[in-house]
Tab-separated table of C-alpha atoms in Angstrom:
chain	number	residue	atom	x	y	z
A	16	UNK	CA	-122.842	-23.523	176.896
A	17	UNK	CA	-123.589	-19.695	177.141
A	18	UNK	CA	-120.695	-17.712	177.179
A	19	UNK	CA	-119.935	-15.403	179.769
A	20	UNK	CA	-120.191	-11.448	179.579
A	21	UNK	CA	-117.021	-9.792	180.038
A	22	UNK	CA	-116.296	-6.249	181.222
A	23	UNK	CA	-113.200	-3.793	182.228
A	24	UNK	CA	-112.280	-3.037	185.993
A	25	UNK	CA	-109.285	-1.709	185.716
A	26	UNK	CA	-106.589	0.401	183.628
A	27	UNK	CA	-103.250	1.215	183.622
A	28	UNK	CA	-100.671	2.727	181.553
A	29	UNK	CA	-97.259	4.045	180.669
A	30	UNK	CA	-97.035	6.227	177.740
A	31	UNK	CA	-95.028	8.644	175.721
A	32	UNK	CA	-98.245	11.175	176.820
A	33	UNK	CA	-97.690	10.287	180.582
A	34	UNK	CA	-97.059	7.885	183.136
A	35	UNK	CA	-100.593	6.996	184.600
A	36	UNK	CA	-103.986	7.030	182.643
A	37	UNK	CA	-105.012	10.274	184.141
A	38	UNK	CA	-102.026	11.572	182.188
A	39	UNK	CA	-102.267	9.351	179.195
A	40	UNK	CA	-106.336	10.669	178.750
A	41	UNK	CA	-105.213	14.328	179.294
A	42	UNK	CA	-102.633	14.280	176.613
A	43	UNK	CA	-105.465	12.310	174.445
A	44	UNK	CA	-107.957	14.791	174.907
A	45	UNK	CA	-106.018	18.009	174.454
A	46	UNK	CA	-104.415	16.648	171.289
A	47	UNK	CA	-100.350	16.389	172.334
A	48	UNK	CA	-98.205	14.843	170.183
A	49	UNK	CA	-95.611	12.402	172.137
A	50	UNK	CA	-92.950	12.774	169.222
A	51	UNK	CA	-89.118	14.426	169.916
A	52	UNK	CA	-85.528	13.704	169.155
A	53	UNK	CA	-84.672	10.264	170.497
A	54	UNK	CA	-82.854	10.338	173.987
A	55	UNK	CA	-82.369	6.194	174.399
A	56	UNK	CA	-79.260	6.004	171.655
A	57	UNK	CA	-76.796	8.497	169.635
A	58	UNK	CA	-79.432	8.460	166.744
A	59	UNK	CA	-77.564	11.138	164.999
A	60	UNK	CA	-76.530	8.477	161.554
A	61	UNK	CA	-79.908	7.286	161.599
A	62	UNK	CA	-82.253	8.297	158.702
A	63	UNK	CA	-85.008	8.872	161.566
A	64	UNK	CA	-83.873	10.528	164.944
A	65	UNK	CA	-86.869	11.341	166.380
A	66	UNK	CA	-89.814	8.884	168.169
A	67	UNK	CA	-92.207	8.808	170.742
A	68	UNK	CA	-90.474	7.816	173.793
A	69	UNK	CA	-92.025	7.348	177.606
A	70	UNK	CA	-90.973	10.969	179.070
A	71	UNK	CA	-88.434	11.240	182.005
A	72	UNK	CA	-88.564	7.509	182.665
A	73	UNK	CA	-86.574	5.917	185.549
A	74	UNK	CA	-86.930	2.560	186.647
A	75	UNK	CA	-85.230	3.351	190.066
A	76	UNK	CA	-88.426	4.940	190.351
A	77	UNK	CA	-90.650	1.842	190.292
A	78	UNK	CA	-88.361	-0.989	190.852
A	79	UNK	CA	-85.380	-1.900	193.270
A	80	UNK	CA	-82.149	-2.217	191.294
A	81	UNK	CA	-81.640	-5.822	191.733
A	82	UNK	CA	-85.388	-6.507	190.205
A	83	UNK	CA	-85.115	-3.868	187.604
A	84	UNK	CA	-82.062	-4.824	185.771
A	85	UNK	CA	-83.556	-8.178	185.075
A	86	UNK	CA	-85.960	-6.988	183.344
A	87	UNK	CA	-86.002	-5.836	179.555
A	88	UNK	CA	-87.541	-2.134	179.277
A	89	UNK	CA	-90.461	-3.814	177.800
A	90	UNK	CA	-91.311	-5.974	180.886
A	91	UNK	CA	-90.970	-2.850	183.163
A	92	UNK	CA	-93.393	-1.165	181.556
A	93	UNK	CA	-95.713	-4.177	181.361
A	94	UNK	CA	-94.979	-4.581	184.936
A	95	UNK	CA	-95.722	-0.800	185.711
A	96	UNK	CA	-99.282	-0.756	183.985
A	97	UNK	CA	-100.212	-4.050	185.106
A	98	UNK	CA	-99.795	-2.970	188.872
A	99	UNK	CA	-101.730	0.298	188.182
A	100	UNK	CA	-104.488	-1.708	186.321
A	101	UNK	CA	-104.506	-4.197	189.401
A	102	UNK	CA	-104.417	-1.299	191.905
A	103	UNK	CA	-107.346	0.326	189.883
A	104	UNK	CA	-109.542	-3.152	189.921
A	105	UNK	CA	-108.666	-3.294	193.523
A	106	UNK	CA	-107.817	-6.900	192.515
A	107	UNK	CA	-105.887	-8.275	194.964
A	108	UNK	CA	-108.254	-8.580	197.787
A	109	UNK	CA	-110.214	-11.517	198.329
A	110	UNK	CA	-110.064	-12.890	194.620
A	111	UNK	CA	-109.225	-16.265	194.053
A	112	UNK	CA	-105.776	-16.594	192.377
A	113	UNK	CA	-105.937	-19.508	190.734
A	114	UNK	CA	-108.745	-18.029	188.652
A	115	UNK	CA	-106.647	-14.994	187.586
A	116	UNK	CA	-104.576	-15.456	184.209
A	117	UNK	CA	-102.189	-12.962	182.677
A	118	UNK	CA	-102.390	-12.688	178.643
A	119	UNK	CA	-99.662	-10.192	177.379
A	120	UNK	CA	-98.664	-8.744	174.004
A	121	UNK	CA	-95.524	-7.756	172.548
A	122	UNK	CA	-94.603	-7.674	169.094
A	123	UNK	CA	-90.863	-8.282	169.847
A	124	UNK	CA	-89.679	-9.122	173.161
A	125	UNK	CA	-86.800	-7.738	174.920
A	126	UNK	CA	-84.853	-6.123	171.650
A	127	UNK	CA	-82.744	-3.994	173.636
A	128	UNK	CA	-81.424	-7.099	175.688
A	129	UNK	CA	-80.934	-8.920	172.497
A	130	UNK	CA	-79.082	-6.344	170.705
A	131	UNK	CA	-76.813	-5.670	173.664
A	132	UNK	CA	-75.882	-9.095	174.430
A	133	UNK	CA	-75.132	-10.068	170.333
A	134	UNK	CA	-73.122	-6.823	170.116
A	135	UNK	CA	-70.824	-7.795	172.945
A	136	UNK	CA	-70.340	-11.025	171.881
A	137	UNK	CA	-69.470	-9.677	168.298
A	138	UNK	CA	-67.022	-7.458	169.685
A	139	UNK	CA	-65.265	-10.278	171.768
A	140	UNK	CA	-62.950	-13.181	170.731
A	141	UNK	CA	-65.361	-15.481	169.999
A	142	UNK	CA	-65.584	-16.778	173.378
A	143	UNK	CA	-69.598	-17.213	174.874
A	144	UNK	CA	-69.844	-14.950	177.732
A	145	UNK	CA	-73.991	-14.449	177.673
A	146	UNK	CA	-75.297	-13.123	180.830
A	147	UNK	CA	-77.525	-15.857	182.348
A	148	UNK	CA	-80.136	-13.204	182.393
A	149	UNK	CA	-80.065	-12.809	178.647
A	150	UNK	CA	-82.836	-15.204	177.334
A	151	UNK	CA	-85.205	-14.986	180.595
A	152	UNK	CA	-84.452	-10.849	179.736
A	153	UNK	CA	-85.727	-10.993	176.001
A	154	UNK	CA	-87.995	-13.618	175.658
A	155	UNK	CA	-91.512	-11.844	174.897
A	156	UNK	CA	-93.430	-13.944	177.607
A	157	UNK	CA	-91.248	-12.759	180.381
A	158	UNK	CA	-93.583	-9.963	180.685
A	159	UNK	CA	-96.737	-12.173	181.492
A	160	UNK	CA	-94.508	-14.311	183.788
A	161	UNK	CA	-93.072	-11.281	185.598
A	162	UNK	CA	-96.771	-10.027	186.186
A	163	UNK	CA	-97.884	-13.294	187.459
A	164	UNK	CA	-94.670	-13.947	189.911
A	165	UNK	CA	-95.249	-10.343	191.391
A	166	UNK	CA	-98.866	-11.207	192.350
A	167	UNK	CA	-99.343	-14.779	192.468
A	168	UNK	CA	-101.846	-15.515	189.681
A	169	UNK	CA	-101.658	-18.844	188.657
A	170	UNK	CA	-104.412	-18.962	185.842
A	171	UNK	CA	-103.579	-19.110	182.123
A	172	UNK	CA	-100.122	-17.193	181.656
A	173	UNK	CA	-98.646	-16.574	177.765
A	174	UNK	CA	-97.552	-13.716	175.414
A	175	UNK	CA	-99.333	-13.285	171.618
A	176	UNK	CA	-97.214	-12.486	169.171
A	177	UNK	CA	-98.751	-10.793	165.733
A	178	UNK	CA	-96.365	-7.725	165.269
A	179	UNK	CA	-98.892	-4.483	165.662
A	180	UNK	CA	-101.992	-6.457	166.339
A	181	UNK	CA	-100.369	-8.079	169.159
A	182	UNK	CA	-101.949	-6.815	172.108
A	183	UNK	CA	-105.501	-6.577	170.606
A	184	UNK	CA	-104.708	-10.307	169.958
A	185	UNK	CA	-103.903	-10.360	173.952
A	186	UNK	CA	-107.463	-8.740	174.630
A	187	UNK	CA	-109.018	-11.098	172.435
A	188	UNK	CA	-107.383	-14.397	174.008
A	189	UNK	CA	-108.100	-12.943	177.600
A	190	UNK	CA	-111.648	-12.314	176.556
A	191	UNK	CA	-112.049	-16.036	175.033
A	192	UNK	CA	-110.594	-17.521	178.123
A	193	UNK	CA	-113.292	-15.706	180.443
A	194	UNK	CA	-116.183	-15.956	178.367
A	195	UNK	CA	-115.397	-19.744	178.026
A	196	UNK	CA	-114.932	-20.199	181.868
A	197	UNK	CA	-111.369	-20.904	181.760
A	198	UNK	CA	-110.730	-18.009	184.200
A	199	UNK	CA	-112.530	-15.127	185.875
A	200	UNK	CA	-110.110	-12.186	185.653
A	201	UNK	CA	-107.130	-11.932	183.211
A	202	UNK	CA	-104.174	-9.227	183.277
A	203	UNK	CA	-104.145	-8.327	179.523
A	204	UNK	CA	-102.669	-6.028	177.485
A	205	UNK	CA	-99.242	-5.337	175.915
A	206	UNK	CA	-96.115	-3.457	175.913
A	207	UNK	CA	-93.047	-2.761	173.761
A	208	UNK	CA	-89.683	-0.973	173.787
A	209	UNK	CA	-88.042	-1.103	170.409
A	210	UNK	CA	-86.329	2.488	170.356
A	211	UNK	CA	-82.675	0.898	169.913
A	212	UNK	CA	-81.009	1.028	167.169
A	213	UNK	CA	-81.733	-2.102	165.961
A	214	UNK	CA	-85.242	-1.554	166.089
A	215	UNK	CA	-85.264	2.298	164.199
A	216	UNK	CA	-82.507	0.918	161.738
A	217	UNK	CA	-84.675	-1.918	161.074
A	218	UNK	CA	-87.880	0.190	160.357
A	219	UNK	CA	-86.068	2.466	158.636
A	220	UNK	CA	-85.131	-0.019	155.758
A	221	UNK	CA	-88.536	-1.364	155.378
A	222	UNK	CA	-88.936	2.634	155.077
A	223	UNK	CA	-91.718	2.597	156.972
A	224	UNK	CA	-91.198	5.376	159.511
A	225	UNK	CA	-91.606	8.787	158.917
A	226	UNK	CA	-87.941	10.951	158.480
A	227	UNK	CA	-89.548	14.348	159.033
A	228	UNK	CA	-86.603	15.154	161.551
A	229	UNK	CA	-87.028	19.096	161.165
A	230	UNK	CA	-90.914	18.509	163.117
A	231	UNK	CA	-90.689	15.798	164.773
A	232	UNK	CA	-93.811	16.590	166.795
A	233	UNK	CA	-95.691	17.120	163.206
A	234	UNK	CA	-94.507	13.914	161.752
A	235	UNK	CA	-97.244	11.089	162.747
A	236	UNK	CA	-99.883	12.844	160.425
A	237	UNK	CA	-102.645	10.057	159.608
A	238	UNK	CA	-105.050	10.849	156.887
A	239	UNK	CA	-102.246	14.162	155.511
A	240	UNK	CA	-102.014	14.450	152.289
A	241	UNK	CA	-98.112	14.709	153.128
A	242	UNK	CA	-98.087	11.627	155.668
A	243	UNK	CA	-94.690	9.951	154.993
A	244	UNK	CA	-94.623	6.655	157.830
A	245	UNK	CA	-95.517	6.032	161.241
A	246	UNK	CA	-93.366	7.649	164.105
A	247	UNK	CA	-91.751	4.793	166.898
A	248	UNK	CA	-93.521	4.977	170.138
A	249	UNK	CA	-92.808	2.922	173.525
A	250	UNK	CA	-94.720	2.168	176.631
A	251	UNK	CA	-97.450	-0.477	177.916
A	252	UNK	CA	-101.206	-0.684	178.158
A	253	UNK	CA	-102.927	-2.830	180.389
A	254	UNK	CA	-106.522	-3.982	181.253
A	255	UNK	CA	-108.264	-5.674	183.756
A	256	UNK	CA	-110.931	-8.014	182.293
A	257	UNK	CA	-113.307	-9.611	184.570
A	258	UNK	CA	-116.071	-12.224	184.513
A	259	UNK	CA	-119.565	-9.862	184.889
A	260	UNK	CA	-121.051	-11.847	187.623
A	261	UNK	CA	-117.426	-12.143	189.385
A	262	UNK	CA	-117.093	-8.216	189.008
A	263	UNK	CA	-120.689	-7.593	190.438
A	264	UNK	CA	-119.945	-9.513	193.450
A	265	UNK	CA	-117.069	-7.659	194.723
A	266	UNK	CA	-118.761	-4.787	193.882
A	267	UNK	CA	-115.843	-3.456	191.057
A	268	UNK	CA	-116.139	-0.469	189.086
A	269	UNK	CA	-116.978	-1.094	185.493
A	270	UNK	CA	-115.515	1.005	182.947
A	271	UNK	CA	-117.147	-0.675	179.691
A	272	UNK	CA	-118.224	-3.972	178.472
A	273	UNK	CA	-116.170	-6.010	176.216
A	274	UNK	CA	-118.526	-7.144	173.377
A	275	UNK	CA	-116.675	-8.976	171.123
A	276	UNK	CA	-113.607	-9.269	168.985
A	277	UNK	CA	-112.735	-10.361	165.077
A	278	UNK	CA	-109.376	-11.644	163.539
A	279	UNK	CA	-108.310	-12.096	160.017
A	280	UNK	CA	-105.542	-12.561	157.966
A	281	UNK	CA	-104.535	-10.598	154.582
A	282	UNK	CA	-102.824	-13.155	153.097
A	283	UNK	CA	-100.953	-11.271	150.617
A	284	UNK	CA	-97.457	-9.535	151.712
A	285	UNK	CA	-95.515	-9.788	154.773
A	286	UNK	CA	-95.257	-5.746	155.124
A	287	UNK	CA	-97.699	-4.337	152.613
A	288	UNK	CA	-101.186	-4.040	153.375
A	289	UNK	CA	-103.551	-5.405	150.692
A	290	UNK	CA	-105.115	-2.220	148.895
A	291	UNK	CA	-108.050	-3.592	148.566
A	292	UNK	CA	-108.361	-4.121	152.442
A	293	UNK	CA	-109.748	-7.464	152.059
A	294	UNK	CA	-108.573	-8.625	155.378
A	295	UNK	CA	-109.679	-5.606	156.832
A	296	UNK	CA	-113.145	-5.828	155.571
A	297	UNK	CA	-113.250	-9.186	156.851
A	298	UNK	CA	-111.891	-8.471	160.091
A	299	UNK	CA	-114.430	-5.983	160.875
A	300	UNK	CA	-117.410	-7.413	159.998
A	301	UNK	CA	-115.967	-10.734	162.155
A	302	UNK	CA	-116.118	-8.336	164.792
A	303	UNK	CA	-119.484	-6.982	164.560
A	304	UNK	CA	-120.980	-10.393	163.882
A	305	UNK	CA	-119.146	-11.524	167.386
A	306	UNK	CA	-120.476	-8.504	169.263
A	307	UNK	CA	-124.104	-8.905	167.749
A	308	UNK	CA	-124.297	-5.751	166.484
A	309	UNK	CA	-124.806	-3.767	163.065
A	310	UNK	CA	-122.576	-0.679	161.618
A	311	UNK	CA	-125.312	1.524	162.900
A	312	UNK	CA	-124.902	0.858	166.403
A	313	UNK	CA	-121.324	1.913	166.237
A	314	UNK	CA	-120.213	5.494	167.337
A	315	UNK	CA	-116.311	5.433	167.119
A	316	UNK	CA	-113.521	3.652	165.336
A	317	UNK	CA	-110.063	3.776	166.546
A	318	UNK	CA	-108.438	2.700	163.592
A	319	UNK	CA	-104.779	1.531	163.155
A	320	UNK	CA	-103.902	4.642	160.869
A	321	UNK	CA	-99.992	4.424	161.593
A	322	UNK	CA	-99.458	7.420	158.955
A	323	UNK	CA	-98.205	5.492	156.300
A	324	UNK	CA	-99.077	6.157	152.816
A	325	UNK	CA	-100.592	2.999	151.582
A	326	UNK	CA	-101.871	1.471	155.091
A	327	UNK	CA	-104.328	4.337	156.040
A	328	UNK	CA	-105.909	4.590	152.528
A	329	UNK	CA	-106.527	0.706	152.784
A	330	UNK	CA	-108.262	0.773	155.798
A	331	UNK	CA	-110.634	4.011	155.196
A	332	UNK	CA	-111.881	2.185	152.171
A	333	UNK	CA	-112.639	-0.903	154.214
A	334	UNK	CA	-114.483	0.916	156.680
A	335	UNK	CA	-116.577	2.328	153.953
A	336	UNK	CA	-116.982	-1.244	152.520
A	337	UNK	CA	-118.177	-2.388	155.671
A	338	UNK	CA	-120.202	0.811	157.006
A	339	UNK	CA	-121.682	2.459	153.811
A	340	UNK	CA	-123.467	5.355	154.619
A	341	UNK	CA	-123.148	4.906	158.437
A	342	UNK	CA	-119.557	5.648	157.685
A	343	UNK	CA	-120.392	9.222	157.561
A	344	UNK	CA	-121.841	9.330	160.957
A	345	UNK	CA	-118.917	7.942	162.474
A	346	UNK	CA	-116.074	9.700	164.502
A	347	UNK	CA	-112.833	7.743	162.989
A	348	UNK	CA	-109.219	8.905	164.896
A	349	UNK	CA	-106.129	7.840	164.913
A	350	UNK	CA	-104.399	8.423	168.053
A	351	UNK	CA	-101.391	7.377	166.658
A	352	UNK	CA	-100.814	10.969	165.679
A	353	UNK	CA	-100.025	11.601	169.285
A	354	UNK	CA	-98.750	8.561	170.906
A	355	UNK	CA	-96.649	7.156	167.992
A	356	UNK	CA	-96.969	3.474	167.066
A	357	UNK	CA	-96.263	1.185	170.181
A	358	UNK	CA	-96.079	-1.659	168.052
A	359	UNK	CA	-97.341	-4.691	170.176
A	360	UNK	CA	-98.148	-2.004	172.789
A	361	UNK	CA	-100.802	-0.435	170.340
A	362	UNK	CA	-103.844	-2.128	170.784
A	363	UNK	CA	-103.764	-1.969	174.368
A	364	UNK	CA	-103.382	1.636	174.547
A	365	UNK	CA	-105.831	2.364	171.635
A	366	UNK	CA	-108.344	-0.205	173.865
A	367	UNK	CA	-107.697	2.248	176.511
A	368	UNK	CA	-108.502	5.451	174.294
A	369	UNK	CA	-111.664	3.822	173.222
A	370	UNK	CA	-112.536	3.098	176.449
A	371	UNK	CA	-111.950	6.383	178.015
A	372	UNK	CA	-113.800	7.682	175.021
A	373	UNK	CA	-117.104	5.825	175.883
A	374	UNK	CA	-116.404	7.124	179.897
A	375	UNK	CA	-115.890	10.488	178.842
A	376	UNK	CA	-117.969	10.964	176.198
A	377	UNK	CA	-115.260	12.878	174.003
A	378	UNK	CA	-113.650	11.400	171.167
A	379	UNK	CA	-109.802	12.133	170.862
A	380	UNK	CA	-108.361	13.526	167.918
A	381	UNK	CA	-106.341	12.709	164.535
A	382	UNK	CA	-103.864	15.660	165.448
A	383	UNK	CA	-101.630	17.206	162.536
A	384	UNK	CA	-103.861	17.533	159.645
A	385	UNK	CA	-102.510	20.083	157.337
A	386	UNK	CA	-103.720	19.035	154.079
A	387	UNK	CA	-106.415	16.619	152.990
A	388	UNK	CA	-105.869	13.775	150.914
A	389	UNK	CA	-107.637	13.750	147.847
A	390	UNK	CA	-107.768	10.037	147.915
A	391	UNK	CA	-109.666	10.094	151.085
A	392	UNK	CA	-113.643	10.879	150.906
A	393	UNK	CA	-113.488	14.307	152.723
A	394	UNK	CA	-117.318	13.535	154.022
A	395	UNK	CA	-115.630	10.871	156.351
A	396	UNK	CA	-115.484	12.591	160.082
A	397	UNK	CA	-111.507	11.802	160.943
A	398	UNK	CA	-111.996	13.971	164.247
A	399	UNK	CA	-108.939	16.267	162.674
A	400	UNK	CA	-106.999	18.066	165.289
A	401	UNK	CA	-109.353	18.824	168.501
A	402	UNK	CA	-111.012	16.262	170.285
A	403	UNK	CA	-115.298	16.390	169.806
A	404	UNK	CA	-117.899	15.589	172.296
A	405	UNK	CA	-119.963	12.827	171.720
A	406	UNK	CA	-122.078	10.278	173.485
A	407	UNK	CA	-119.955	6.899	172.533
A	408	UNK	CA	-121.935	3.970	173.033
A	409	UNK	CA	-120.116	1.500	171.078
A	410	UNK	CA	-116.406	1.855	169.971
A	411	UNK	CA	-114.168	-0.390	167.872
A	412	UNK	CA	-110.586	-0.469	167.830
A	413	UNK	CA	-108.362	-1.705	164.691
A	414	UNK	CA	-104.843	-2.959	164.764
A	415	UNK	CA	-103.314	-4.792	161.986
A	416	UNK	CA	-99.760	-6.250	162.001
A	417	UNK	CA	-96.906	-7.065	159.798
A	418	UNK	CA	-97.340	-10.483	158.508
A	419	UNK	CA	-101.172	-9.642	157.466
A	420	UNK	CA	-102.649	-9.916	161.087
A	421	UNK	CA	-105.781	-7.877	161.491
A	422	UNK	CA	-107.510	-7.570	164.712
A	423	UNK	CA	-110.581	-5.726	165.817
A	424	UNK	CA	-111.868	-5.096	169.191
A	425	UNK	CA	-115.327	-3.878	170.069
A	426	UNK	CA	-116.220	-1.972	173.565
A	427	UNK	CA	-119.775	-0.975	174.574
A	428	UNK	CA	-120.738	1.425	177.484
A	429	UNK	CA	-121.872	-1.182	180.116
A	430	UNK	CA	-125.329	-1.567	180.540
A	431	UNK	CA	-126.618	-4.021	183.522
B	4	UNK	CA	-52.696	12.927	197.135
B	5	UNK	CA	-49.917	12.017	200.041
B	6	UNK	CA	-52.132	12.539	203.003
B	7	UNK	CA	-54.796	10.418	200.873
B	8	UNK	CA	-52.718	7.668	200.717
B	9	UNK	CA	-51.318	7.747	204.522
B	10	UNK	CA	-54.708	7.651	205.789
B	11	UNK	CA	-55.816	4.523	203.551
B	12	UNK	CA	-52.705	2.723	204.615
B	13	UNK	CA	-53.330	3.348	208.014
B	14	UNK	CA	-57.113	1.896	207.814
B	15	UNK	CA	-56.566	-1.411	209.992
B	16	UNK	CA	-59.839	-2.724	208.057
B	17	UNK	CA	-58.018	-2.624	204.882
B	18	UNK	CA	-59.017	-5.539	202.837
B	19	UNK	CA	-56.955	-6.850	199.939
B	20	UNK	CA	-57.835	-5.286	196.334
B	21	UNK	CA	-59.221	-8.630	195.403
B	22	UNK	CA	-61.349	-8.842	198.427
B	23	UNK	CA	-62.620	-4.970	197.603
B	24	UNK	CA	-63.514	-5.877	194.241
B	25	UNK	CA	-65.298	-9.201	194.999
B	26	UNK	CA	-67.386	-7.307	197.864
B	27	UNK	CA	-68.197	-4.396	195.183
B	28	UNK	CA	-69.446	-7.001	192.504
B	29	UNK	CA	-71.429	-8.918	194.971
B	30	UNK	CA	-73.130	-5.398	196.473
B	31	UNK	CA	-73.728	-4.090	192.924
B	32	UNK	CA	-75.186	-7.464	191.063
B	33	UNK	CA	-77.046	-8.896	194.316
B	34	UNK	CA	-78.196	-5.144	195.672
B	35	UNK	CA	-77.506	-5.860	199.036
B	36	UNK	CA	-75.922	-3.462	201.734
B	37	UNK	CA	-71.870	-3.795	202.022
B	38	UNK	CA	-72.111	-4.809	205.652
B	39	UNK	CA	-74.150	-7.755	204.673
B	40	UNK	CA	-70.910	-9.077	202.521
B	41	UNK	CA	-69.123	-10.835	205.580
B	42	UNK	CA	-66.616	-13.537	204.409
B	43	UNK	CA	-68.965	-16.284	205.487
B	44	UNK	CA	-72.415	-14.819	203.947
B	45	UNK	CA	-73.195	-17.330	201.376
B	46	UNK	CA	-74.782	-16.240	198.241
B	47	UNK	CA	-77.892	-18.240	197.997
B	48	UNK	CA	-78.720	-18.488	201.831
B	49	UNK	CA	-77.689	-14.687	203.009
B	50	UNK	CA	-77.479	-12.793	200.024
B	51	UNK	CA	-80.777	-13.825	198.491
B	52	UNK	CA	-79.308	-14.609	195.065
B	53	UNK	CA	-81.017	-17.690	192.938
B	54	UNK	CA	-79.136	-19.853	190.680
B	55	UNK	CA	-79.174	-17.384	187.729
B	56	UNK	CA	-77.673	-14.645	190.181
B	57	UNK	CA	-74.686	-17.067	190.961
B	58	UNK	CA	-73.574	-17.802	187.320
B	59	UNK	CA	-73.757	-14.063	186.884
B	60	UNK	CA	-71.450	-13.543	189.813
B	61	UNK	CA	-69.247	-16.323	188.698
B	62	UNK	CA	-69.044	-14.831	184.975
B	63	UNK	CA	-68.579	-11.189	186.902
B	64	UNK	CA	-65.143	-12.356	188.741
B	65	UNK	CA	-64.017	-14.268	185.552
B	66	UNK	CA	-64.322	-10.833	183.457
B	67	UNK	CA	-62.910	-8.457	186.339
B	68	UNK	CA	-59.581	-10.726	187.203
B	69	UNK	CA	-59.414	-12.465	183.690
B	70	UNK	CA	-59.653	-15.533	185.080
B	71	UNK	CA	-61.794	-18.697	183.647
B	72	UNK	CA	-63.456	-20.619	186.036
B	73	UNK	CA	-64.204	-24.127	185.527
B	74	UNK	CA	-67.852	-25.304	186.277
B	75	UNK	CA	-66.941	-27.959	188.948
B	76	UNK	CA	-64.833	-25.406	190.758
B	77	UNK	CA	-67.627	-22.666	190.696
B	78	UNK	CA	-69.731	-25.086	192.193
B	79	UNK	CA	-67.625	-25.238	195.077
B	80	UNK	CA	-67.716	-20.838	195.218
B	81	UNK	CA	-71.015	-20.492	197.802
B	82	UNK	CA	-69.459	-17.652	200.103
B	83	UNK	CA	-67.781	-14.262	199.853
B	84	UNK	CA	-65.050	-15.869	201.385
B	85	UNK	CA	-64.805	-18.958	199.147
B	86	UNK	CA	-64.800	-16.575	196.082
B	87	UNK	CA	-62.166	-14.074	197.677
B	88	UNK	CA	-59.718	-17.435	198.289
B	89	UNK	CA	-60.573	-18.410	194.766
B	90	UNK	CA	-59.541	-15.618	193.175
B	91	UNK	CA	-56.343	-14.762	195.382
B	92	UNK	CA	-55.198	-17.934	194.195
B	93	UNK	CA	-55.793	-17.496	190.649
B	94	UNK	CA	-56.122	-13.979	189.603
B	95	UNK	CA	-53.706	-12.862	186.946
């Protein structure tokens, strides 16, 4: 059976840089930081007291109160971003909803809900008074479930969980289901809302997060010598993936083609990256092979680049192993320098960054570069501090998750 | 202050304190208008509650009025009036 072609026909985003795709891209292309002191809880006793929150968010702007309070914040973000993407793609008119699925990604699920319910129990006298909405709000798949219920999409429906690779894995799963003719359209992407006491405290305990409290907007600085960890972000990105003939038949606008994807595992350590980058080499090779392209075809890599001392270097080494001399021709950038790290939402918003780079012919920057890291090859183009104009025909989005999960997604300019 | 109390006590539609609290919990949890919360209104048929909403309402009543409502009795509380009657009898 021949594999079917898959194109991107709709986008949606609610991010620390803005609550629409247009605002998100505006922030990315201007090199804006989304970091600021934490407002979601009192972080005064925490090692890290800043994050990339979605600014000015009020659920009442999007949901009736009764509807909104039955969703954890990560599901609210999922519904908002997917609503935008569905509207953008014009998906609700004349589409067979039995052939439309939802495959979402979330690394954690409803952390706020879980935390609040367990804390309330702990403060009580041992009498269980768990809210009936506790479980349905907390479980990670309440995101894909709510999206399908809202729109009546009866196709394949589930959530992928692979920490920070979750929503690259959801995109690849959606891609495969469409390629294999098990659905014509899939709403995909991912969301996270882990800026809670448990989330920040937990990541602080791993010593994975930046503690640059005196300058939050300068804290996420991938590839800078003084980088000291990632900055936690929140939000969602959504993509409508659609079988090419199906999109053509209904006259849908096409942003890009999803050319291929690769997956691999480090099989090394639960949180630390393999310093030799073997799993990352493998994942990019797998992605190039699946897309049927060579290193010479690639213009831009949107890296995982979380701004941790170990992770950034391992990824760069792996890129050089896979791309050789072609590595110097590439634009490389980590948009996490601006958005922070959306964990299970990262793959989705970075897929959007890659697609928008193709669409606009502009590579978004790696901001906050102050000091070269002598461990990194200075001949590489990290797109430091300012966006660069470039015709992007093919872009790769890399994401890696705790557990050793690696995922690469390849997007290309659409050509009939 | 005196004036306020006097006005309040003159209100001919005054409900019991329990009925007022029950009504406000229902308005809050089910997102309905206060005018819809009549004694005859059924949580599921009239006020849009699903099975989980109904469980949550019972739990809120238990918390607010410091009572424990056994499951077999909760099953018989299907309307606003039934809730008020039960709580007026059992609230501590």
